[in-house]
XYZ file of N, CA and C in Angstrom:
378
model
N 134.647 114.819 106.895
C 133.599 115.754 106.524
C 133.994 117.165 106.956
N 133.971 118.102 106.023
C 134.307 119.485 106.325
C 133.194 120.149 107.104
N 133.606 120.999 108.038
C 132.628 121.790 108.781
C 132.019 122.822 107.838
N 130.729 123.069 107.987
C 130.076 124.138 107.237
C 130.396 125.453 107.923
N 130.646 126.496 107.135
C 130.982 127.818 107.675
C 129.736 128.677 107.711
N 129.516 129.280 108.847
C 128.324 130.052 109.107
C 128.716 131.475 109.484
N 128.134 132.466 108.803
C 128.333 133.870 109.161
C 127.112 134.320 109.948
N 127.340 134.806 111.157
C 126.270 135.294 112.026
C 126.375 136.817 112.079
N 125.292 137.496 111.684
C 125.267 138.951 111.660
C 124.167 139.414 112.613
N 124.571 140.114 113.661
C 123.596 140.608 114.645
C 124.232 141.786 115.368
N 123.461 142.829 115.628
C 123.997 144.001 116.304
C 124.064 143.832 117.818
N 123.616 142.703 118.335
C 123.663 142.413 119.766
C 124.686 141.310 120.012
N 125.778 141.661 120.668
C 126.860 140.691 120.880
C 126.415 139.499 121.733
N 125.395 139.677 122.573
C 124.887 138.552 123.376
C 124.255 137.494 122.475
N 123.532 137.937 121.454
C 122.937 136.992 120.506
C 124.019 136.247 119.741
N 125.039 136.972 119.313
C 126.154 136.339 118.599
C 126.824 135.298 119.498
N 127.113 135.673 120.734
C 127.779 134.768 121.669
C 126.983 133.473 121.824
N 125.683 133.603 122.043
C 124.836 132.422 122.245
C 124.784 131.557 120.988
N 124.576 132.181 119.831
C 124.496 131.409 118.579
C 125.833 130.757 118.237
N 126.936 131.498 118.378
C 128.255 130.924 118.074
C 128.529 129.702 118.943
N 128.314 129.827 120.234
C 128.582 128.694 121.127
C 127.720 127.494 120.782
N 126.462 127.731 120.509
C 125.546 126.648 120.154
C 125.956 125.996 118.842
N 126.249 126.798 117.836
C 126.554 126.249 116.517
C 127.930 125.581 116.480
N 128.884 126.096 117.230
C 130.193 125.426 117.315
C 130.048 124.060 117.969
N 129.172 123.971 118.966
C 128.917 122.682 119.618
C 128.283 121.695 118.641
N 127.618 122.217 117.620
C 126.989 121.383 116.590
C 127.914 121.219 115.381
N 129.200 121.573 115.578
C 130.269 121.366 114.592
C 130.212 122.287 113.383
N 129.740 123.503 113.585
C 129.827 124.525 112.552
C 131.030 125.403 112.843
N 131.674 125.894 111.798
C 132.734 126.876 111.915
C 132.033 128.235 111.805
N 132.189 129.103 112.794
C 131.433 130.356 112.819
C 132.323 131.574 112.652
N 131.804 132.528 111.898
C 132.372 133.852 111.740
C 131.237 134.781 112.131
N 131.539 135.900 112.769
C 130.453 136.794 113.165
C 130.855 138.251 113.026
N 129.823 139.105 112.995
C 130.046 140.544 112.958
C 128.804 141.252 113.484
N 128.983 142.531 113.812
C 127.934 143.307 114.463
C 127.155 144.226 113.523
N 127.481 144.194 112.220
C 126.756 145.056 111.285
C 126.716 144.436 109.890
N 125.726 144.858 109.126
C 125.605 144.368 107.748
C 126.749 144.889 106.882
N 127.188 146.096 107.151
C 128.306 146.649 106.370
C 129.567 145.807 106.572
N 129.827 145.426 107.815
C 130.977 144.570 108.105
C 130.799 143.201 107.444
N 129.569 142.703 107.445
C 129.279 141.409 106.821
C 129.581 141.435 105.329
N 129.233 142.520 104.676
C 129.494 142.622 103.232
C 130.994 142.573 102.955
N 131.797 143.203 103.808
C 133.261 143.142 103.654
C 133.747 141.705 103.828
N 133.245 141.032 104.855
C 133.641 139.642 105.109
C 133.286 138.770 103.908
N 132.074 138.909 103.416
C 131.608 138.071 102.305
C 132.353 138.372 101.010
N 132.736 139.620 100.796
C 133.526 139.955 99.616
C 134.905 139.324 99.667
N 135.433 139.135 100.875
C 136.776 138.576 101.045
C 136.797 137.064 101.245
N 135.651 136.463 101.554
C 135.613 135.044 101.902
C 134.516 134.322 101.118
N 134.925 133.567 100.122
C 133.972 132.833 99.279
C 133.532 131.525 99.928
N 134.097 131.200 101.083
C 133.823 129.901 101.696
C 132.799 129.935 102.827
N 131.903 130.893 102.810
C 130.801 130.938 103.771
C 129.656 130.124 103.165
N 129.169 129.121 103.902
C 128.108 128.253 103.397
C 126.708 128.773 103.681
N 126.578 129.528 104.779
C 125.259 130.036 105.152
C 125.420 131.307 105.973
N 124.373 132.140 105.922
C 124.358 133.401 106.656
C 123.105 133.438 107.527
N 123.295 133.786 108.799
C 122.177 134.082 109.696
C 122.208 135.587 109.873
N 121.160 136.275 109.448
C 121.178 137.734 109.517
C 119.993 138.266 110.301
N 120.311 139.080 111.305
C 119.289 139.784 112.073
C 118.668 140.813 111.123
N 117.361 140.836 111.069
C 116.692 141.719 110.113
C 116.576 143.153 110.609
N 116.619 143.368 111.915
C 116.440 144.709 112.462
C 117.748 145.202 113.085
N 118.565 145.878 112.265
C 119.827 146.432 112.735
C 119.904 147.900 112.332
N 120.652 148.711 113.114
C 120.829 150.116 112.728
C 121.702 150.230 111.480
N 121.720 151.368 110.875
C 122.472 151.683 109.659
C 121.936 150.935 108.440
N 122.129 149.626 108.401
C 121.660 148.821 107.277
C 120.984 147.579 107.847
N 119.692 147.440 107.563
C 118.986 146.272 108.093
C 119.102 145.092 107.127
N 118.575 143.970 107.554
C 118.658 142.762 106.741
C 117.943 142.876 105.406
N 116.855 143.641 105.384
C 116.092 143.796 104.138
C 116.925 144.495 103.071
N 117.773 145.408 103.486
C 118.667 146.099 102.562
C 119.908 145.263 102.255
N 120.396 144.531 103.258
C 121.651 143.795 103.111
C 121.524 142.530 102.263
N 120.418 141.816 102.399
C 120.296 140.528 101.692
C 120.457 140.673 100.180
N 119.773 141.631 99.527
C 119.997 141.763 98.082
C 121.446 142.095 97.730
N 122.129 142.846 98.600
C 123.536 143.171 98.358
C 124.416 141.930 98.508
N 124.082 141.075 99.460
C 124.822 139.811 99.618
C 124.658 138.963 98.364
N 123.435 138.880 97.854
C 123.150 138.051 96.672
C 123.834 138.582 95.415
N 124.245 139.859 95.447
C 124.950 140.444 94.286
C 126.436 140.112 94.282
N 126.953 139.606 95.389
C 128.367 139.219 95.450
C 128.508 137.915 94.660
N 129.301 137.908 93.587
C 129.372 136.722 92.715
C 129.581 135.400 93.436
N 130.426 135.359 94.452
C 130.687 134.095 95.151
C 129.583 133.734 96.152
N 128.584 134.617 96.305
C 127.524 134.359 97.289
C 126.114 134.476 96.709
N 126.013 134.402 95.388
C 124.699 134.480 94.751
C 123.749 133.397 95.244
N 124.295 132.223 95.579
C 123.447 131.118 96.017
C 123.723 130.699 97.465
N 124.430 131.554 98.210
C 124.667 131.259 99.622
C 123.333 131.234 100.354
N 123.139 130.246 101.213
C 121.887 130.061 101.941
C 121.786 131.123 103.033
N 120.721 131.916 103.010
C 120.537 133.005 103.962
C 119.269 132.761 104.777
N 119.447 132.800 106.094
C 118.311 132.664 107.005
C 118.107 134.001 107.714
N 116.927 134.566 107.539
C 116.558 135.798 108.231
C 116.201 135.453 109.669
N 116.751 136.220 110.605
C 116.474 136.012 112.023
C 115.846 137.299 112.546
N 114.668 137.193 113.134
C 114.004 138.399 113.603
C 113.161 138.167 114.846
N 113.084 139.210 115.648
C 112.200 139.180 116.810
C 110.777 139.475 116.357
N 110.639 139.973 115.146
C 109.324 140.253 114.575
C 108.710 138.938 114.128
N 107.666 138.528 114.784
C 107.032 137.251 114.439
C 105.561 137.493 114.097
N 105.325 138.584 113.387
C 103.956 138.923 113.050
C 103.601 138.393 111.666
N 102.328 138.348 111.422
C 101.830 137.872 110.138
C 102.446 138.685 109.004
N 102.954 137.994 108.004
C 103.538 138.649 106.843
C 105.037 138.867 106.934
N 105.629 138.711 108.137
C 107.070 138.942 108.275
C 107.899 137.922 107.496
N 107.485 136.668 107.540
C 108.232 135.643 106.804
C 108.222 135.966 105.318
N 107.073 136.318 104.786
C 106.966 136.646 103.359
C 107.836 137.847 103.020
N 107.872 138.849 103.910
C 108.691 140.037 103.682
C 110.177 139.662 103.624
N 110.601 138.772 104.510
C 112.000 138.313 104.525
C 112.332 137.543 103.255
N 111.426 136.664 102.845
C 111.649 135.877 101.628
C 111.667 136.776 100.396
N 110.813 137.775 100.381
C 110.776 138.717 99.255
C 112.088 139.496 99.153
N 112.719 139.764 100.304
C 114.009 140.464 100.315
C 115.140 139.581 99.781
N 114.889 138.261 99.688
C 115.894 137.353 99.143
C 116.381 136.289 100.102
N 115.867 136.300 101.341
C 116.253 135.249 102.288
C 115.725 133.909 101.782
N 116.457 132.848 102.088
C 116.030 131.510 101.691
C 115.093 130.892 102.715
N 115.195 131.375 103.962
C 114.292 130.903 104.998
C 114.282 131.916 106.119
N 113.526 131.626 107.169
C 113.225 132.581 108.221
C 113.098 131.844 109.548
N 113.595 132.473 110.608
C 113.402 131.926 111.950
C 113.233 133.105 112.899
N 112.364 132.943 113.888
C 112.126 134.035 114.826
C 112.931 133.828 116.107
N 113.153 134.925 116.823
C 113.823 134.895 118.117
C 112.778 134.696 119.196
N 113.093 134.044 120.284
C 114.360 133.351 120.522
C 114.501 132.154 119.583
N 115.708 131.942 119.108
C 115.970 130.912 118.102
C 115.801 129.520 118.700
N 114.988 128.723 118.038
C 114.811 127.306 118.385
C 115.943 126.559 117.670
N 116.902 126.068 118.436
C 118.106 125.446 117.867
C 117.761 124.248 116.987
N 116.811 123.429 117.398
C 116.433 122.272 116.582
C 115.873 122.718 115.234
N 115.053 123.759 115.243
C 114.502 124.279 113.989
C 115.611 124.873 113.124
N 116.543 125.590 113.756
C 117.663 126.170 113.017
C 118.501 125.080 112.367
N 118.788 124.019 113.100
C 119.563 122.911 112.534
C 118.822 122.264 111.368
N 117.514 122.171 111.466
C 116.713 121.631 110.375
C 116.842 122.522 109.134
N 116.773 123.834 109.328
C 116.925 124.769 108.208
C 118.322 124.677 107.609
N 119.339 124.592 108.471
C 120.722 124.500 107.991
C 120.997 123.159 107.322
N 120.154 122.182 107.562
C 120.274 120.907 106.874
C 120.044 121.028 105.379
N 119.468 122.144 104.955
C 119.231 122.374 103.527
C 120.523 122.726 102.787
N 121.570 123.114 103.545
C 122.864 123.401 102.898
C 123.347 122.112 102.260
N 123.780 122.201 101.047
C 124.243 121.003 100.357
C 123.159 120.427 99.467
N 121.977 120.963 99.567
C 120.876 120.537 98.698
C 120.598 121.643 97.668
N 121.664 122.022 96.964
C 121.529 123.042 95.946
C 121.898 124.426 96.442
N 122.380 124.541 97.684
C 122.709 125.844 98.218
C 124.191 126.090 98.392
N 125.020 125.102 98.086
C 126.456 125.393 98.265
C 127.216 125.164 96.985
């Protein structure tokens, strides 16, 4: 069974470190970056990313701006995108989904919930 490839986009390297270590322990192959602009370069060069975890609140380009751009990349039109945000207020999930995210999870990330969401990969998302 091939490992699923996960791109983690977050402007806080501590969040990336924690998520990468956790997801590698769960047998995911992880790629990460600190900005949405860098993520777009990675995704343009790598068609083999199965899912994206994107922090919605980043400087320069936030997740709301980046997700539609990710979906415009021909090899990533149907890549599974999970919005990750510290914003857990009413309406935030809908705002993330409207931006094009396939699902949403709030910080601090509940690993069991994240694994459940990532279980959707392969059910029409890859």
